[in-house]
Coordinates of C-alpha atoms and ligand atoms in Angstrom, one line a residue:
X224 CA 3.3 33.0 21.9
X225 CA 4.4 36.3 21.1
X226 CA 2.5 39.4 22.5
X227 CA 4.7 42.7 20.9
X228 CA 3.1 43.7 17.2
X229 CA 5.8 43.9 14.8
X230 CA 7.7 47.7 14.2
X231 CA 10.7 47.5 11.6
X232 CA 12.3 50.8 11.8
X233 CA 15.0 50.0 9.7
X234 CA 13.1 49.1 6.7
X235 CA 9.7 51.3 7.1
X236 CA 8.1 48.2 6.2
X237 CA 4.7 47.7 9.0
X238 CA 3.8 43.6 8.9
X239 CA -0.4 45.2 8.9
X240 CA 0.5 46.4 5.4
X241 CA 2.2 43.0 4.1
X242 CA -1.1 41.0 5.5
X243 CA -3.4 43.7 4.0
X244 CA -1.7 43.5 0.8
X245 CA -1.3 40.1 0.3
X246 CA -5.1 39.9 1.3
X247 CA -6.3 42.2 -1.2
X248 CA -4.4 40.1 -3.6
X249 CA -1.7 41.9 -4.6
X250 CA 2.4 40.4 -5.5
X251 CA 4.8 41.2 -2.9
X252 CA 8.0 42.6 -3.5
X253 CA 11.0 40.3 -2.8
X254 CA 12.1 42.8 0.6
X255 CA 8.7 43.0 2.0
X256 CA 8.8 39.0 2.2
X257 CA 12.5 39.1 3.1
X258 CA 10.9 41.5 6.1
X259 CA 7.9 39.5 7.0
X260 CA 10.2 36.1 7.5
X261 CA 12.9 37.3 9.2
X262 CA 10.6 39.5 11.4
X263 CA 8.6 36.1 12.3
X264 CA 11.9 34.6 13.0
X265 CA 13.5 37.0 15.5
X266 CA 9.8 37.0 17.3
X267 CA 9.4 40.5 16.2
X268 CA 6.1 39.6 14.4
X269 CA 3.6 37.8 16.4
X270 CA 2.1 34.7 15.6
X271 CA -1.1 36.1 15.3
X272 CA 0.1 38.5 12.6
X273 CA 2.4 35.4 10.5
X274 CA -1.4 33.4 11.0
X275 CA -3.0 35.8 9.2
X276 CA -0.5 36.3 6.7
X277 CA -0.3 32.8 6.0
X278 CA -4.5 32.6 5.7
X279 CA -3.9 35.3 3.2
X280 CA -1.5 33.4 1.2
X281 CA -3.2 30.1 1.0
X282 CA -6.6 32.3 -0.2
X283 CA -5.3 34.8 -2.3
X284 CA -2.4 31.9 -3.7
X285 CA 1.4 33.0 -4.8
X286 CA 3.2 34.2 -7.7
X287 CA 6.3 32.0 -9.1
X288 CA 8.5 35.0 -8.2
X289 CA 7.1 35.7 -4.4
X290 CA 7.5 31.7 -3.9
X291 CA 11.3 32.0 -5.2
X292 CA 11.4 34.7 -2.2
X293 CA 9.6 33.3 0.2
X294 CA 11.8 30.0 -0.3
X295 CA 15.0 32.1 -0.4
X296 CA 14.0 34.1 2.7
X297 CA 13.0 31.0 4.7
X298 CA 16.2 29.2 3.3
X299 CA 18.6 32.2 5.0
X300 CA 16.5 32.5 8.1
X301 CA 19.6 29.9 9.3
X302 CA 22.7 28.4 8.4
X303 CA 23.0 26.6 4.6
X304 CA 24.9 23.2 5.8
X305 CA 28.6 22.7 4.2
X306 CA 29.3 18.8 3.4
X307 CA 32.2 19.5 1.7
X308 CA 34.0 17.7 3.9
X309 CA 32.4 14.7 2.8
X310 CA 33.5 12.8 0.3
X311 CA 30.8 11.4 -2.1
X312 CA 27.0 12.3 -3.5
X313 CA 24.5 13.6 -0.9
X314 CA 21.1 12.2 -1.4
X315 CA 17.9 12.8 0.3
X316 CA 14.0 12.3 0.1
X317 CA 11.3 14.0 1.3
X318 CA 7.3 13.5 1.1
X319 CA 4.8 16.5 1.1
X320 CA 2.6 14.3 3.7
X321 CA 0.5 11.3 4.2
X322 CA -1.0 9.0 6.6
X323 CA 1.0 6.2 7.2
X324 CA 3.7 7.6 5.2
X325 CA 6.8 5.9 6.8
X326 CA 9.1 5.6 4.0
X327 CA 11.6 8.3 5.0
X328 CA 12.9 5.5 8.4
X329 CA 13.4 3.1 6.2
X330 CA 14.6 5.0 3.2
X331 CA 17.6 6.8 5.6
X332 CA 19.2 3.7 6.6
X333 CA 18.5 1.9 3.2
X334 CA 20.6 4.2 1.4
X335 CA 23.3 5.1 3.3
X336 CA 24.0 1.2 3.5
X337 CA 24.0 1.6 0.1
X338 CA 27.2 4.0 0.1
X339 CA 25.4 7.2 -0.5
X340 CA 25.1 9.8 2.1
X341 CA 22.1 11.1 3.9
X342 CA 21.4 14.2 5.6
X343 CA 17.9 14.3 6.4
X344 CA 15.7 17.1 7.9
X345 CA 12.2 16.0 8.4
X346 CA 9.0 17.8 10.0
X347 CA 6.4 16.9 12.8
X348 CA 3.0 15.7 12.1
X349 CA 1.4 18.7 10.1
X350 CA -2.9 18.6 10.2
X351 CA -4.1 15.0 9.5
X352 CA -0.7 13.7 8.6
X353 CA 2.3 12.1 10.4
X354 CA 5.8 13.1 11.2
X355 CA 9.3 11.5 10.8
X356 CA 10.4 13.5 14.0
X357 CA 7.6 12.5 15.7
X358 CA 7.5 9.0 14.8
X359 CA 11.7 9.1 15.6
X360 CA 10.9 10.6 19.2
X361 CA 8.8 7.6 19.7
X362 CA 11.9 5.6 19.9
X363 CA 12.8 5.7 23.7
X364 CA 15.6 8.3 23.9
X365 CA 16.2 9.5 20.0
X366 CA 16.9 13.2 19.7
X367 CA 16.0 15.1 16.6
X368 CA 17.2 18.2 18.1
X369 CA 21.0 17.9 17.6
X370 CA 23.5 20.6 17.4
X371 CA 24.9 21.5 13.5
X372 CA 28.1 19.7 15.1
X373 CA 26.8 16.5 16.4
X374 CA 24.5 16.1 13.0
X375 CA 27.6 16.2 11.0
X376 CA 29.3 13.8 13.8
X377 CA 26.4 11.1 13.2
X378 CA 26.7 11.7 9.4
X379 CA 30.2 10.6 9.4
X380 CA 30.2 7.6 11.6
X381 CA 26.5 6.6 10.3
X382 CA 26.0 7.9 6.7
X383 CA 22.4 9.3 7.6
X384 CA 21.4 11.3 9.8
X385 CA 17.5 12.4 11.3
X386 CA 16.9 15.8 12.6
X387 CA 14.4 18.6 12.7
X388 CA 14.2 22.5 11.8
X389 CA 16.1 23.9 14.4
X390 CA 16.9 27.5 15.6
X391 CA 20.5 27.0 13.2
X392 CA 18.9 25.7 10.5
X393 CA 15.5 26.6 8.6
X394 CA 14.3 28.4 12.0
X395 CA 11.5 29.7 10.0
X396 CA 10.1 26.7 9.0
X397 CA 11.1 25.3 12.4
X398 CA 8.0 28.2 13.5
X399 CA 5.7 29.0 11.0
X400 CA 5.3 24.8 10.1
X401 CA 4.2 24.2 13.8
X402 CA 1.8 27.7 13.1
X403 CA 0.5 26.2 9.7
X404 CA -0.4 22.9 12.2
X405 CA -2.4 24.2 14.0
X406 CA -4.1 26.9 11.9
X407 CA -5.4 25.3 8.6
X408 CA -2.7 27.3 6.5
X409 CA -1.3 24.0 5.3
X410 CA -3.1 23.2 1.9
X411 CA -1.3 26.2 -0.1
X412 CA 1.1 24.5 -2.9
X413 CA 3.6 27.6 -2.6
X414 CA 3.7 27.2 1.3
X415 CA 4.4 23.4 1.1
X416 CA 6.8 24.4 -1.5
X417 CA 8.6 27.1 0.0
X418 CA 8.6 24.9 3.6
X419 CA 9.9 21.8 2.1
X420 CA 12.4 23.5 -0.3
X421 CA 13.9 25.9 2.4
X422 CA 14.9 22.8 4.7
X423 CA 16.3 20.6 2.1
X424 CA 18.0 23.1 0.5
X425 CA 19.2 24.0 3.8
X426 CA 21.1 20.5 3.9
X427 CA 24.2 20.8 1.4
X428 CA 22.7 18.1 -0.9
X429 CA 23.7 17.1 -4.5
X430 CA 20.1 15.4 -5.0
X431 CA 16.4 15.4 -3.7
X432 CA 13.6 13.0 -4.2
X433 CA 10.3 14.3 -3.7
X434 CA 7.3 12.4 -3.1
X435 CA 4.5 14.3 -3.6
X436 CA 0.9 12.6 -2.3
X437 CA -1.9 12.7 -4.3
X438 CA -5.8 11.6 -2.8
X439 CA -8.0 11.9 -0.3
X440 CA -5.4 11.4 2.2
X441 CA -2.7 14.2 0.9
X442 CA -3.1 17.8 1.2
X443 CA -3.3 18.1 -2.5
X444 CA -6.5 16.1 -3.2
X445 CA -6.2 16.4 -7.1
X446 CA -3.4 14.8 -9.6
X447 CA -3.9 18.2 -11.3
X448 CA -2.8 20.1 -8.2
X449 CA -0.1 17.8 -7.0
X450 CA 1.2 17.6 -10.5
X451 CA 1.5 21.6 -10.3
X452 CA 3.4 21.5 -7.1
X453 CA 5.5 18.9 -8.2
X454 CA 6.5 21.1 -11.0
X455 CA 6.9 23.8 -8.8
X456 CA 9.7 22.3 -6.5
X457 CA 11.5 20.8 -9.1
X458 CA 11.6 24.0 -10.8
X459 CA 12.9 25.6 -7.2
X460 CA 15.7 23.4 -6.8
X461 CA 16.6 23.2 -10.3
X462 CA 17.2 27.3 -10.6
X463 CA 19.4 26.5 -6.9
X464 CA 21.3 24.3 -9.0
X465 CA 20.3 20.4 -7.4
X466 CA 18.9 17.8 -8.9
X467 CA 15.6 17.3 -8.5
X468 CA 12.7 14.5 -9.4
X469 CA 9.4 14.1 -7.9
X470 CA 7.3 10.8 -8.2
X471 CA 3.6 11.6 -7.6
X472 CA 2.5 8.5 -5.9
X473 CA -0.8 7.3 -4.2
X474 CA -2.7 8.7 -1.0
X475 CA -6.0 7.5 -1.4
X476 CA -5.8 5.4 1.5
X477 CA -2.8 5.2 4.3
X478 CA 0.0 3.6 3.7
X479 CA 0.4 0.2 5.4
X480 CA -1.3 -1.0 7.1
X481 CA -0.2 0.7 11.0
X482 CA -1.1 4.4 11.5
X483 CA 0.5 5.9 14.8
X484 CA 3.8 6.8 16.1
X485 CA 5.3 3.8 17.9
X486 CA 3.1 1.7 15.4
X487 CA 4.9 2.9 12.3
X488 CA 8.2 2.6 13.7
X489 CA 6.9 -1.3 14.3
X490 CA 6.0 -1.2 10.3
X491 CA 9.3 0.0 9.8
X492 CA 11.1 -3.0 11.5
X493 CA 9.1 -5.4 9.6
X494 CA 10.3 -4.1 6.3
X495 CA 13.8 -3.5 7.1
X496 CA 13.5 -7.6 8.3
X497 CA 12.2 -8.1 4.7
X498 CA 8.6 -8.5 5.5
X499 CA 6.1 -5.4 5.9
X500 CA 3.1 -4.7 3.9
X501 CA 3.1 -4.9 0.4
X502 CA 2.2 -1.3 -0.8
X503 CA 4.7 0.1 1.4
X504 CA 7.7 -2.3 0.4
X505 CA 7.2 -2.0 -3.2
X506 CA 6.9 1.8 -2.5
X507 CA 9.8 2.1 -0.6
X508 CA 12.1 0.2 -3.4
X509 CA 11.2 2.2 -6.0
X510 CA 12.4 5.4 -3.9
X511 CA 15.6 4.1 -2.9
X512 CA 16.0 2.9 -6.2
X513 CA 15.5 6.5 -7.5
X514 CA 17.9 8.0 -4.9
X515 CA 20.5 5.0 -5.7
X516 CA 20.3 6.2 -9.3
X517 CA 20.4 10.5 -8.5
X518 CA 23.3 9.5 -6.3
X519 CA 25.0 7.6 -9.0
X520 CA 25.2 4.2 -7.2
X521 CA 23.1 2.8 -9.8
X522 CA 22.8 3.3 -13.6
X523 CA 18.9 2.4 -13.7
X524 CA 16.5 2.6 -11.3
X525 CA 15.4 -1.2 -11.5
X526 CA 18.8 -1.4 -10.6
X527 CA 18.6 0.9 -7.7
X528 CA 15.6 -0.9 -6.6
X529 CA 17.6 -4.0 -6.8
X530 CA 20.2 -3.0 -4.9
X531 CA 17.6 -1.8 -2.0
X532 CA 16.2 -4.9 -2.2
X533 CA 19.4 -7.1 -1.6
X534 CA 20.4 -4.7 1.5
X535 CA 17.6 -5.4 3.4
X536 CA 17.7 -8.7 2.6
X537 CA 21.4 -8.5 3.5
X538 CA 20.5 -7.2 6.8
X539 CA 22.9 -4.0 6.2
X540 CA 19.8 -1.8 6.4
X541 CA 18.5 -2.8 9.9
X542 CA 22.2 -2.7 11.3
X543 CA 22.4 1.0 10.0
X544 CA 19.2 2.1 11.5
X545 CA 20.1 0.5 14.9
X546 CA 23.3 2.5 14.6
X547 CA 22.0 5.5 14.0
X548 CA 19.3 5.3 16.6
X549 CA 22.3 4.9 19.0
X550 CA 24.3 8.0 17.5
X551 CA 21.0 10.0 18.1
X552 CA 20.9 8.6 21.6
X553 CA 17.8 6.2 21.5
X554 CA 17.0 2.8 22.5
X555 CA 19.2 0.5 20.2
X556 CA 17.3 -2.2 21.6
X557 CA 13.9 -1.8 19.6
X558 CA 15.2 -3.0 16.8
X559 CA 15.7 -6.4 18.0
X560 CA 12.9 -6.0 20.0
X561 CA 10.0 -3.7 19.0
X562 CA 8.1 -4.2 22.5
X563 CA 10.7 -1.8 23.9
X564 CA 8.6 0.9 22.1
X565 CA 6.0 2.6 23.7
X566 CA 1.8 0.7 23.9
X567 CA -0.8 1.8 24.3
X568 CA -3.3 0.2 27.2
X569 CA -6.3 -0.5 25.3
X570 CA -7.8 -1.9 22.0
X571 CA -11.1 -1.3 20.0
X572 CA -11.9 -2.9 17.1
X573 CA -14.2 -1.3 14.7
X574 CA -16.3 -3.5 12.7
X575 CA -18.1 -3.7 9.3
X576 CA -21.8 -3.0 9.7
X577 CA -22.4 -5.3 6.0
X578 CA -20.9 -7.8 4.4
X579 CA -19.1 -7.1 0.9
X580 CA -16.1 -5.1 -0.2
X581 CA -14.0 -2.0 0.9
X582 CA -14.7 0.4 -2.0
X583 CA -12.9 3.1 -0.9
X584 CA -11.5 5.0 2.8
X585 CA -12.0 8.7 3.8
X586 CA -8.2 8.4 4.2
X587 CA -7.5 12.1 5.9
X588 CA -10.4 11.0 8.3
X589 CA -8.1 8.2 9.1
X590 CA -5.3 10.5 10.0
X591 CA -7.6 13.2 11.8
X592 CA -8.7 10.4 13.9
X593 CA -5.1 9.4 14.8
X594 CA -4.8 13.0 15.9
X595 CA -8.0 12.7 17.8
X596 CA -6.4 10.1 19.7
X597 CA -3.4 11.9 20.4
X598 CA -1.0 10.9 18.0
X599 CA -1.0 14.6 16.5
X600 CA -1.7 17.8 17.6
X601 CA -5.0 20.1 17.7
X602 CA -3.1 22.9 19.1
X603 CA 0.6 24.0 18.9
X604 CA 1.1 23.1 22.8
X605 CA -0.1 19.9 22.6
X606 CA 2.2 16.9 23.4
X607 CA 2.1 13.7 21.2
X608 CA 0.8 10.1 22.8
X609 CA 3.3 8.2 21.3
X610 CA 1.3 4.7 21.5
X611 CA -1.8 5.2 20.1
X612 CA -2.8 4.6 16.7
X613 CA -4.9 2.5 14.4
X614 CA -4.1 -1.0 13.0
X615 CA -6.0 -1.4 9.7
X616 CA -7.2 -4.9 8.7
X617 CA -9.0 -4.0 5.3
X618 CA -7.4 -2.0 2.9
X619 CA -9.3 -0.7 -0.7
X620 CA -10.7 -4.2 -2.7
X621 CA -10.4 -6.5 -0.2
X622 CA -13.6 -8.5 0.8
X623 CA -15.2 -8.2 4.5
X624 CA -17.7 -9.7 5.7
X625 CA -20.5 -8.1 8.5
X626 CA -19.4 -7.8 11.8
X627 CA -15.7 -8.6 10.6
X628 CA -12.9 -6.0 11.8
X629 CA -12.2 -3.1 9.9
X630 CA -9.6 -1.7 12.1
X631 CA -8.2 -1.8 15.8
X632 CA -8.0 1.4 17.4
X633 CA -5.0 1.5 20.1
X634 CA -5.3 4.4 22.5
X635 CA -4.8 5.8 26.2
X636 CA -8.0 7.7 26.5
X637 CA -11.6 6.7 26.5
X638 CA -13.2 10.3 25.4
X639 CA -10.7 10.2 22.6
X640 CA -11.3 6.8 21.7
X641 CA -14.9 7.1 21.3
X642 CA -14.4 10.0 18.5
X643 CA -11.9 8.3 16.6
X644 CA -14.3 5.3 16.2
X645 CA -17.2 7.3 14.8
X646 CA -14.9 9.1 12.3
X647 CA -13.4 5.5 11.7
X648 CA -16.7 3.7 11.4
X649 CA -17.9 6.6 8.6
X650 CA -14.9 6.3 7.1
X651 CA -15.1 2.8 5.8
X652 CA -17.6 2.6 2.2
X653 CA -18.3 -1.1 1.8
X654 CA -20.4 -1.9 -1.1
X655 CA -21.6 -5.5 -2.6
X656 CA -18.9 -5.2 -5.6
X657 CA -15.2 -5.2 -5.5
X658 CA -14.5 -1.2 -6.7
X659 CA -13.6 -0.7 -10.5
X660 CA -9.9 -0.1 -10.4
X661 CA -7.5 0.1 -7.5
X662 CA -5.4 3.6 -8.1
X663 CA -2.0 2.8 -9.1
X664 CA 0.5 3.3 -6.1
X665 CA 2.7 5.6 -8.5
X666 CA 1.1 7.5 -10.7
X667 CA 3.9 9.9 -12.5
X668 CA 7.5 11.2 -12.6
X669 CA 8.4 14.6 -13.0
X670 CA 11.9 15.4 -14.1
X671 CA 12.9 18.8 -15.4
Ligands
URA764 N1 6.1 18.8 4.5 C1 6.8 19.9 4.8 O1 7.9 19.9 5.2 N2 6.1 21.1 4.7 C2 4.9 21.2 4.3 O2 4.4 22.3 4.2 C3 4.2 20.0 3.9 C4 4.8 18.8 4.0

């Protein structure tokens, strides 16, 4: 952590006036954000200053112009990749967070099988929900943190590629994400924006898919709200000239039916195999079939979606993502044989206390309790169990009767274990009829 308060003698700017100003509510200029970031970045602002800038944003909220800045700012902390070199359309995806959200492992490989390219730059597990990095580092030897060189290097012999923020590129995401973590700054619609907007844009892409989770799993609870952020980063990477859509899609309960690191890369095998839970199939189709069709490979997106469909069925998909485990230096092996990846020593089941049906989940209790058991972190410090997890046996609507399992809990530590299971166990409503209506998996489209 940084110790030295910020001084910025070149532009007079003092980071105690930004957070005071911000606090009292006031818009900040377009250089006093530009000052703030690239302060943050060269470690010349502490991170207890950039925390309670960041508290002050998510209270006192953003204006459309000190987003644009903020994006901008974060955007040019680092280098602004140059695909050029490639030939053909550079697609990517990226989800504003969920529990169980896996997509983005099966999505990579999918679509570059598919002939489009993908240069993907993904985040850690941020409060209750999961990570692709982490979930990637799961895999015995995969490294996120490659060099702007070897990234392109695995882009051209692979098509896709998996990395994180690093010090090249969107450095200040790279810090104040893993701040944000750890400080409950996340749930601010012009933060997520500005964090996921800066990366991707970061990338050199043509097109960007966002999926933006709605429910009591997501960090924007409301449709209202995710439909406003939506808008927001399509409007963002519209005015920095890519296409952008976002498909506002279901959180009210995780995704799948595995929640953990090692345990979603498991979930991921199965559907590249063609098999998989049926939520997260059908979800991941409709995505690839929406980057097939940005990327031009496909007309429609039924089309798309059929095209995703016959590579996996094809076996193309799983070939590519055992290829580009290898390029990123993991354990090719895993995906012929999943029990390469890492368990975890012990089970629990959690059970159902009454017979009937699952009405609804406390889904971000779900994730927190992954956390709990390691799979996230509770400070910035913290290293990731990569085994643990929960594997859910009743989803929303189905029928259980008393005493039958809800969900197995699989973890390392016994104190842990026994905290996850009470938020679990009250997590769970179970009532004597089915619930009205299942939420639709996708609710909307935005499109500019
Ligand atoms: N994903 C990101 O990359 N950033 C956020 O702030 C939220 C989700």
């Amino acid at each position: 952590m940084n110790t030295q308060p910020a001084s910025a003698p070149s532009t007079g700017f003092r980071a105690i006036d930004v957070i005071r100003k911000k606090r009292d509510g006031h818009e900040l200029s377009r250089s006093e954000i530009e000052f703030f970031i690239r302060g943050y970045t060269k470690s010349e602002i502490p991170d207890y200053q950039a925390s309670a800038w960041l508290m002050a944003a998510v209270l006192r909220g953003l204006t459309r112009a000190e987003t644009a800045a903020l994006t901008a700012a974060m955007l040019h902390s680092g280098e602004v990749l140059d695909l050029s070199e490639f030939p053909g359309k550079k697609v990517d995806k990226h989800s504003t967070g969920g529990v169980g959200d896996k997509t983005s492992l099966v999505l990579a490989p999918v679509v570059a099988a598919g002939g489009l390219l993908v240069p993907m730059i993904s985040g850690r597990g941020l409060g209750h929900t999961g990570g692709t990095l982490d979930k990637l580092e799961s895999i015995p030897g995969f490294r996120v943190n490659l060099t702007v060189s070897e990234f392109s290097d695995v882009l051209r012999q692979s098509g896709c590629a998996m990395i994180g923020q690093t010090a090249e590129i969107a450095p200040a995401d790279r810090k104040l994400y893993a701040l944000r973590d750890v400080t409950g700054t996340v749930e601010s619609p012009h933060l997520i924006c500005a964090s996921i907007m800066s990366k991707k844009l970061a990338e050199g892409i043509d097109s960007l898919l966002l999926d933006v989770k709605t429910g009591s799993g997501a960090f924007m609870k409301r449709e209202e709200d995710a439909r406003f952020l939506a808008e927001l980063m399509v409007e963002t990477g519209e005015q920095m000239g890519k296409k952008v859509v976002a498909l506002i899609t279901d959180m009210d309960q995780p995704l799948g039916s595995l929640v953990g690191n090692a345990l979603e890369v498991m979930e991921v095998l199965d559907v590249l195999r063609g098999k998989g839970p049926e939520d997260l199939r059908t979800l991941c189709l409709e995505l690839a079939g929406w980057m097939f069709h940005l990327g031009g490979v496909s007309v429609t997106v039924e089309q798309g979606r059929e095209l995703a469909a016959k590579i996996i069925a094809s076996g193309k998909a799983m070939k590519k993502f055992g290829e580009m485990i290898a390029l990123q230096g993991g354990d090719r092996g895993v995906v012929d044989d999943p029990k390469r990846l890492p368990h975890a020593k012990y089970k629990l089941e959690v059970t159902s206390a009454r017979g009937g049906y699952v009405t609804s989940v406390d889904c971000e209790a779900l994730g927190t309790a992954n956390v709990i058991l390691g799979g996230g972190r509770e400070k910035k410090e913290d290293s990731i169990d990569p085994a643990v997890g929960l594997a859910l046996h009743k989803k929303v609507g189905d029928q259980v009767g008393e005493g039958d399992p809800l969900c197995t809990i699989h973890y390392n530590d016994t104190t842990r274990a026994a905290r996850a299971r009470q938020l679990i166990g009250q997590s769970y409503r179970v009532a004597d009829s089915p619930p009205a209506k299942v939420r639709a998996l996708i609710r909307e489209i935005i499109k500019s």
